[in-house]
PDB file of C-alpha atoms in Angstrom:
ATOM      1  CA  UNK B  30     122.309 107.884  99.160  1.00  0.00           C
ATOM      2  CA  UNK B  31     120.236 105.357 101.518  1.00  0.00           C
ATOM      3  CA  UNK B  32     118.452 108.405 102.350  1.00  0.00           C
ATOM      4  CA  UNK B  33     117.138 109.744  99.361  1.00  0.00           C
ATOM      5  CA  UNK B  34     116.671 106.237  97.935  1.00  0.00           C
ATOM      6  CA  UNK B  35     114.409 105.434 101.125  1.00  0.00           C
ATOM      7  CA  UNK B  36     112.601 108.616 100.504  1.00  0.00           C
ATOM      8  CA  UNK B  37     111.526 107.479  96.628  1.00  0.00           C
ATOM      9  CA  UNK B  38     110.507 104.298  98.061  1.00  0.00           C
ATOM     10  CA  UNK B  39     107.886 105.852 100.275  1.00  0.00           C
ATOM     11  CA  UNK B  40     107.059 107.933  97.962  1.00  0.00           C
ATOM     12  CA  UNK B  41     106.297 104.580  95.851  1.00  0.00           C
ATOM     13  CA  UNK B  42     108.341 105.534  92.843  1.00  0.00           C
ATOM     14  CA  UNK B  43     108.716 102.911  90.339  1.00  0.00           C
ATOM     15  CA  UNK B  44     111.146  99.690  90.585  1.00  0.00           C
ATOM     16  CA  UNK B  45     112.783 100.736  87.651  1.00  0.00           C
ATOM     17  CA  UNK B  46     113.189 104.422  88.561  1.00  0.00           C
ATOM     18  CA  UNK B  47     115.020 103.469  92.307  1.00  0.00           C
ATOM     19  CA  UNK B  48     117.270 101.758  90.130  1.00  0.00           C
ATOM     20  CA  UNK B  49     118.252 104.446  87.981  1.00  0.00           C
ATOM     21  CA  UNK B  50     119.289 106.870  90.451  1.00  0.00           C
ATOM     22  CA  UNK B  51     120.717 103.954  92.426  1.00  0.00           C
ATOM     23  CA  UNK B  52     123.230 103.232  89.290  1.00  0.00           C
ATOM     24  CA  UNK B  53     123.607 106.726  88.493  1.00  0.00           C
ATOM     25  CA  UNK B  54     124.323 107.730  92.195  1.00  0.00           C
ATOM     26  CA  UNK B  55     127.091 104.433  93.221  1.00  0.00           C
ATOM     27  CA  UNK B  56     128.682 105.433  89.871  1.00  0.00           C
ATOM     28  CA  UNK B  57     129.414 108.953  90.812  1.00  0.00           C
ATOM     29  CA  UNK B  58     130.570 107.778  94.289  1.00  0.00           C
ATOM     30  CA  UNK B  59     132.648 105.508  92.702  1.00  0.00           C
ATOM     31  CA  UNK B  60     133.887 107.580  90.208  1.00  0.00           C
ATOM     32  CA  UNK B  61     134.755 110.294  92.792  1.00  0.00           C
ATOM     33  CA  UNK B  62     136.544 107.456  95.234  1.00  0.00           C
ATOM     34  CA  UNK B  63     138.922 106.585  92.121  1.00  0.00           C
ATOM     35  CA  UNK B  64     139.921 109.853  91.321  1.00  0.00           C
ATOM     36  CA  UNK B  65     140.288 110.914  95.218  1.00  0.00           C
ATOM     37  CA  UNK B  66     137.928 113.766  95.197  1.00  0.00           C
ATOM     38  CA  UNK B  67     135.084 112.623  97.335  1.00  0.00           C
ATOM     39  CA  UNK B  68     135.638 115.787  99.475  1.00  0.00           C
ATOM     40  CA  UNK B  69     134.994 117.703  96.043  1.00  0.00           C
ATOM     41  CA  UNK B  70     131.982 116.570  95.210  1.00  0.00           C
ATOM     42  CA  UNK B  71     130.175 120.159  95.913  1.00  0.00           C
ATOM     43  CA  UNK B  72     132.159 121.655  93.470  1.00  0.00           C
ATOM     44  CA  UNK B  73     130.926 122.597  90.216  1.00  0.00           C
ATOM     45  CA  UNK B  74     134.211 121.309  88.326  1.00  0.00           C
ATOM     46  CA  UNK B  75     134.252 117.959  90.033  1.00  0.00           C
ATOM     47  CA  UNK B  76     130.433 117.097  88.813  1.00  0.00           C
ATOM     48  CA  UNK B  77     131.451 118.201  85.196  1.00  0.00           C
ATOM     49  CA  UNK B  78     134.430 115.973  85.159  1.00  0.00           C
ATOM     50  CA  UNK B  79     132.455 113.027  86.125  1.00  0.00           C
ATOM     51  CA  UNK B  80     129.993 113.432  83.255  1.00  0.00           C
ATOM     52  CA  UNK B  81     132.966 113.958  80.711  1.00  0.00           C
ATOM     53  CA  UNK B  82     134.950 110.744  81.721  1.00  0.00           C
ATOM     54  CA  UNK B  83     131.028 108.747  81.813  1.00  0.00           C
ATOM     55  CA  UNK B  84     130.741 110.198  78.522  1.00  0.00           C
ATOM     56  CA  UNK B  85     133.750 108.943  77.170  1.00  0.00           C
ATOM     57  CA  UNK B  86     133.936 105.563  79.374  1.00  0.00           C
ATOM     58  CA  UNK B  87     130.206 104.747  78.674  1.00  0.00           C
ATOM     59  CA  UNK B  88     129.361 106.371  75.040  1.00  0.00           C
ATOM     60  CA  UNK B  89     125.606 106.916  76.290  1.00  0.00           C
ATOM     61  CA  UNK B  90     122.727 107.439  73.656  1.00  0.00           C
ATOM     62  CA  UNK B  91     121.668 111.002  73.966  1.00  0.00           C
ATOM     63  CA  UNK B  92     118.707 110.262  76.353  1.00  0.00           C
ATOM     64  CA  UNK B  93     120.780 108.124  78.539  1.00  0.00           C
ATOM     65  CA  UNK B  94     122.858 111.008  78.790  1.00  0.00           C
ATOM     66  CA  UNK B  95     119.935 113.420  79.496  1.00  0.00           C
ATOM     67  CA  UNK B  96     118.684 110.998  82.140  1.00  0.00           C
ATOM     68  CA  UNK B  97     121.882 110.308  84.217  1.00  0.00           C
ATOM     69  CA  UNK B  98     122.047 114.321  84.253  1.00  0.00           C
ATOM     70  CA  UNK B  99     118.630 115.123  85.478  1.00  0.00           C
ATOM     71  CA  UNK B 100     119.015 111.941  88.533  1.00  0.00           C
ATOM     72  CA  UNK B 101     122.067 113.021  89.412  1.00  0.00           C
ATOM     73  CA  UNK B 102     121.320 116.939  89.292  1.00  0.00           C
ATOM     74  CA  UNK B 103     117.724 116.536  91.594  1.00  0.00           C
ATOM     75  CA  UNK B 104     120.125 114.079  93.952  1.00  0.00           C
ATOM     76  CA  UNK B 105     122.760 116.981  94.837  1.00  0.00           C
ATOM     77  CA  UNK B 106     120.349 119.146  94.758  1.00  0.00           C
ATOM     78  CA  UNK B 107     118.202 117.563  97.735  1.00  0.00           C
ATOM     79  CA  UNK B 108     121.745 116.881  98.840  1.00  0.00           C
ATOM     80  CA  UNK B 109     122.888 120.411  99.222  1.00  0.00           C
ATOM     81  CA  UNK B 110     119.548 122.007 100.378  1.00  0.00           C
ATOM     82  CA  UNK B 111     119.266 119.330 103.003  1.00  0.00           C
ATOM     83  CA  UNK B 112     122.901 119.862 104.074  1.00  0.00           C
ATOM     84  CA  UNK B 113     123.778 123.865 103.247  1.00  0.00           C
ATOM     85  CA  UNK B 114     125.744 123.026 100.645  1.00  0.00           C
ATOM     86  CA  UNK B 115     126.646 124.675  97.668  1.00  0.00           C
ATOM     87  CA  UNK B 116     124.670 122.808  94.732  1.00  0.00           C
ATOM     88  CA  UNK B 117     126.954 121.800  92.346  1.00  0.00           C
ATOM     89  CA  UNK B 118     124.107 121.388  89.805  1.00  0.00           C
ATOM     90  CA  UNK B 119     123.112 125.111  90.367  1.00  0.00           C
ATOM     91  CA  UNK B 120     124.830 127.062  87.149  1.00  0.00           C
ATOM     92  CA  UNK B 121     124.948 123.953  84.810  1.00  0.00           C
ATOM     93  CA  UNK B 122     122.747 123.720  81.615  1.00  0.00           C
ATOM     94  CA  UNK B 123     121.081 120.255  80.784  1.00  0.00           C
ATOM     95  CA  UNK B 124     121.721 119.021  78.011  1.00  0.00           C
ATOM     96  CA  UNK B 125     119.024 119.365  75.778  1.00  0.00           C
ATOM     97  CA  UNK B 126     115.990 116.633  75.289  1.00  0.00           C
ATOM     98  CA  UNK B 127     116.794 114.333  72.729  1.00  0.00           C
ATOM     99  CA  UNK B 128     113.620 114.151  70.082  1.00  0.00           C
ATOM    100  CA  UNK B 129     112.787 110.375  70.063  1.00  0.00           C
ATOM    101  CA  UNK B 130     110.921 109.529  67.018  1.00  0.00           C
ATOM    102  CA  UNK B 131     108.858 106.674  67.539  1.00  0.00           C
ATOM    103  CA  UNK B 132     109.233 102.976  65.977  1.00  0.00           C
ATOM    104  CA  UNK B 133     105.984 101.550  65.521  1.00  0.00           C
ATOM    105  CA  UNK B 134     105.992  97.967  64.746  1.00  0.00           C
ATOM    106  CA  UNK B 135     104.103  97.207  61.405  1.00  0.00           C
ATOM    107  CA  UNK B 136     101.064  94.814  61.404  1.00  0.00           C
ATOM    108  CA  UNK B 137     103.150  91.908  60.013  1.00  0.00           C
ATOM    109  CA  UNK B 138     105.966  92.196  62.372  1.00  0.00           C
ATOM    110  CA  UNK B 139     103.297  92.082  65.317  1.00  0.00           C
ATOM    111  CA  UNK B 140     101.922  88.929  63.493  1.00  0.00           C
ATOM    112  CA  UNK B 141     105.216  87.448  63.433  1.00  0.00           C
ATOM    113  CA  UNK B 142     105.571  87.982  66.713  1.00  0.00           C
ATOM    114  CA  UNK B 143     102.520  86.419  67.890  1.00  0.00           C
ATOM    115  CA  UNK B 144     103.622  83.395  65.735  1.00  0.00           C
ATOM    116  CA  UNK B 145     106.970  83.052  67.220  1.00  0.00           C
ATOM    117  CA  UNK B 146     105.359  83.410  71.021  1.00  0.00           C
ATOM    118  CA  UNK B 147     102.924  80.141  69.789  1.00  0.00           C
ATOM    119  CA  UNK B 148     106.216  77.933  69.021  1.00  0.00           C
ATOM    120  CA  UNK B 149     107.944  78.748  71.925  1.00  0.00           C
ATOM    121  CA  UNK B 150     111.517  76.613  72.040  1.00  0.00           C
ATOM    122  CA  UNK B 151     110.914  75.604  75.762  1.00  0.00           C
ATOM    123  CA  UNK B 152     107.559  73.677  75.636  1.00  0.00           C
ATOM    124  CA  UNK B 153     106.183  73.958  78.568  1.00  0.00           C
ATOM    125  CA  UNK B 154     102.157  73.575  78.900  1.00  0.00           C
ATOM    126  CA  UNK B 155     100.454  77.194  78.987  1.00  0.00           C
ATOM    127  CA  UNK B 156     103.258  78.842  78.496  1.00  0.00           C
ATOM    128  CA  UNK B 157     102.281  79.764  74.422  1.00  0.00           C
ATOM    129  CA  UNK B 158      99.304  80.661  75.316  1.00  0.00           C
ATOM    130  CA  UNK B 159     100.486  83.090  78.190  1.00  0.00           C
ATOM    131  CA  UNK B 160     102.769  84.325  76.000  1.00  0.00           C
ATOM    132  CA  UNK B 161     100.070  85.436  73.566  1.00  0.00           C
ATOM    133  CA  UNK B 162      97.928  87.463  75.907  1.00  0.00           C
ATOM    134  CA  UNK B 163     100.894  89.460  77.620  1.00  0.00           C
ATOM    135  CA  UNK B 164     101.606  90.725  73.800  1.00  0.00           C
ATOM    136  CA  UNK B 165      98.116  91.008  73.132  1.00  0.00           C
ATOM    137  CA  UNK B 166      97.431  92.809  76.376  1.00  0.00           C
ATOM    138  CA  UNK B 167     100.378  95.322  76.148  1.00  0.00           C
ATOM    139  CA  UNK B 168      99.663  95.753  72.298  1.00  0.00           C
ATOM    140  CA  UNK B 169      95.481  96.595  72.918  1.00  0.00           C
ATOM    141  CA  UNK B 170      96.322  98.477  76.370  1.00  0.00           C
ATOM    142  CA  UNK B 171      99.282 100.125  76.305  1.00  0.00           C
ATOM    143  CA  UNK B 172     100.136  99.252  79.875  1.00  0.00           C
ATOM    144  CA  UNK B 173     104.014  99.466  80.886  1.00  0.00           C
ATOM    145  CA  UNK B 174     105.409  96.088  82.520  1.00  0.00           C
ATOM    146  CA  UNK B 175     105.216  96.793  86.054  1.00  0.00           C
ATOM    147  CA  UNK B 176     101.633  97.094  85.639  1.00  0.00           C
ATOM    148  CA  UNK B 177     101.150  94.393  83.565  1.00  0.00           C
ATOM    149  CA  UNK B 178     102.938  92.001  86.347  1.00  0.00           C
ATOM    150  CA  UNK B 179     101.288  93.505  89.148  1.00  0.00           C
ATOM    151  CA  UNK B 180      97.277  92.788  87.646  1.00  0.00           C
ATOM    152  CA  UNK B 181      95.417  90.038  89.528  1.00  0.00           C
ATOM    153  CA  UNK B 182      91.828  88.985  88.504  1.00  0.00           C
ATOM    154  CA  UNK B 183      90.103  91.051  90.464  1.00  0.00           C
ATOM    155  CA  UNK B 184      91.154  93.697  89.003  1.00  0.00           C
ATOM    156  CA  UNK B 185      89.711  92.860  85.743  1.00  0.00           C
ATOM    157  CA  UNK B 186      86.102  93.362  84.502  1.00  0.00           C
ATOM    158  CA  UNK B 187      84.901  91.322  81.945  1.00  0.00           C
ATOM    159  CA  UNK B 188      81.262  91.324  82.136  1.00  0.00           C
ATOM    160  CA  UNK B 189      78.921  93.998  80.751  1.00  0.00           C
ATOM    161  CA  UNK B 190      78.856  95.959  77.943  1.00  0.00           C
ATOM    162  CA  UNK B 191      82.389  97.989  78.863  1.00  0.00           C
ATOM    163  CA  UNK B 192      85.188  95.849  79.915  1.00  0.00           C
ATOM    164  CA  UNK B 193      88.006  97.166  81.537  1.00  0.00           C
ATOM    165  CA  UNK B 194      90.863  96.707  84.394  1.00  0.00           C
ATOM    166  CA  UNK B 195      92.228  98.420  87.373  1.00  0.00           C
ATOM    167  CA  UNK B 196      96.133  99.688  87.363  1.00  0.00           C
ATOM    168  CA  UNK B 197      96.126  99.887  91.042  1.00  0.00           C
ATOM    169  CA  UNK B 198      99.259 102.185  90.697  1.00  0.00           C
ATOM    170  CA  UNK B 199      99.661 103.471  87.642  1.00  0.00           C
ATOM    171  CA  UNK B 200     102.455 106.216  86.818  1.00  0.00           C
ATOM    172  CA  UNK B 201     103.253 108.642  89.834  1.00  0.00           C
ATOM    173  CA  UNK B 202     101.737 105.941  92.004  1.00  0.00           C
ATOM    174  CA  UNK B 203      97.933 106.655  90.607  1.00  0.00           C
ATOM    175  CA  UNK B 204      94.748 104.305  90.186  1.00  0.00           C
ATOM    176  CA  UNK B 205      93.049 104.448  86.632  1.00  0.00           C
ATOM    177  CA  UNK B 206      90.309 102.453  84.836  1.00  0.00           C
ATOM    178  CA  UNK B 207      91.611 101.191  81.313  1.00  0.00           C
ATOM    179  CA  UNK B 208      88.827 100.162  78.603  1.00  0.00           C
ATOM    180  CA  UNK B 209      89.505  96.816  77.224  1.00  0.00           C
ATOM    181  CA  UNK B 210      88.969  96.152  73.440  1.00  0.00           C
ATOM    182  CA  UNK B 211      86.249  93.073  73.052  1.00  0.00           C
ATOM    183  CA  UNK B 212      88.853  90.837  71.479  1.00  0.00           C
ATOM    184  CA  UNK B 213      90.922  91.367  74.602  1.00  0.00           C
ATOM    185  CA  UNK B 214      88.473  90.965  76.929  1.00  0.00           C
ATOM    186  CA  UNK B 215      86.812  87.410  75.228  1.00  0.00           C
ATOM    187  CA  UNK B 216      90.403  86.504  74.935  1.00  0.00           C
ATOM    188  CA  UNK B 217      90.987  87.123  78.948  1.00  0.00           C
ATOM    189  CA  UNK B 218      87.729  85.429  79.453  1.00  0.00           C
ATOM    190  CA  UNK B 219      88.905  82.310  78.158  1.00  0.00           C
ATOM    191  CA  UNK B 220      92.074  82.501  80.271  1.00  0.00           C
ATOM    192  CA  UNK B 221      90.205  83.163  83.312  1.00  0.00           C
ATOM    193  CA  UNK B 222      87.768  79.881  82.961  1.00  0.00           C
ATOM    194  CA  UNK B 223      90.565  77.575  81.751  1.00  0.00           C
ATOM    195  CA  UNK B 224      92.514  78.405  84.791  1.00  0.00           C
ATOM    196  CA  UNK B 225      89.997  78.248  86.893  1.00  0.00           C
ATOM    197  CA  UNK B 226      91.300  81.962  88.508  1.00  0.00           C
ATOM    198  CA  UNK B 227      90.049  83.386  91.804  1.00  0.00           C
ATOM    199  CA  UNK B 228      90.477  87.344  92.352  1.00  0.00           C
ATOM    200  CA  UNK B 229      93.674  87.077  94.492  1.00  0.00           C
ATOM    201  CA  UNK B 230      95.681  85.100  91.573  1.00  0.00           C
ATOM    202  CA  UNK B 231      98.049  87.152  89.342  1.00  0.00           C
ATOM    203  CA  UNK B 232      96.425  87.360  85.716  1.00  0.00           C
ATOM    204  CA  UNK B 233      99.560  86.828  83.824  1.00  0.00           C
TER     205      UNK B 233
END
């Protein structure tokens, strides 16, 4: 377990993805400690009657399903190669990809939410304003939250006639350039000067 996890982590795999196989893999361990079958983990039967009872214990959404199955069936099988093992995963079919159909939010339900991020119930000074541009940003940009978080100044152009920002490590641990819309951009312009921002700061 400490192992593999060590081996995403240098391999610079997401925050959110060590997690997931972290939770997936200490439930199977636990699971197989309850039912005293740790020795039995190899074996094609055990593996299938931990996903049953985390079916029935957990009541996953189809994709949560999908997803525990594919961490947990590319963990034995690194697992068994690395050990000459039998891989338990070997003869099982996935379960098939859930079709996620996707749920846009209207224009006025993004307005609203802009208006309930100006009258926020803790009033703190800056903290509407910050509020804004995050949904703004992730609205124009598309960026996921790690790489919203991890932006500092520097990172961002704003002058010339095509804005944009870095994502230092984007998805499979990747640079890219994003284009910034003009209404972005003046708006991060104005955040910049009233903040009085060097590179090195964080932008949000």
């Amino acid at each position: 377990r400490d192992a593999w996890l060590m081996r995403l982590r240098s391999a610079e795999r997401s925050a959110s993805s060590i997690s997931a196989y972290r939770h997936a893999i200490d439930d199977l361990l636990s699971w197989a400690q309850q039912h005293d079958c740790t020795g039995e983990l190899f074996e094609e039967r055990t593996i299938v009657g931990y996903l049953e009872d985390y079916r029935q214990r957990c009541d996953p959404a189809p994709a949560t399903y999908h997803r525990r199955f594919l961490l947990l069936r590319r963990f034995m099988s690194w697992v068994s190669h690395r050990n000459g093992l039998p891989d338990p995963f070997l003869e099982l079919q996935a379960p098939p990809k859930p079709r996620q159909e996707s749920d846009w939010l209207t224009r006025e339900e993004f307005v609203k939410m802009l208006d309930a991020a100006e009258h926020p119930i803790r009033r703190r000074p800056g903290l509407a304003e910050r509020d804004r541009l995050v949904l703004l940003t992730l609205a124009m940009t598309g960026l996921r939250r790690s790489e919203l978080i991890a932006l500092n100044w520097g990172d961002v152009t704003l002058d010339g006639q095509r804005p944009s920002l870095l994502v230092r490590r984007g998805k499979g641990g990747k640079p890219r350039r994003q284009p910034l819309p003009s209404q972005l951009a003046a708006a991060l312009a104005r955040s910049r000067s009233q903040l009085a921002a060097s590179v090195s700061d964080p932008v949000f």
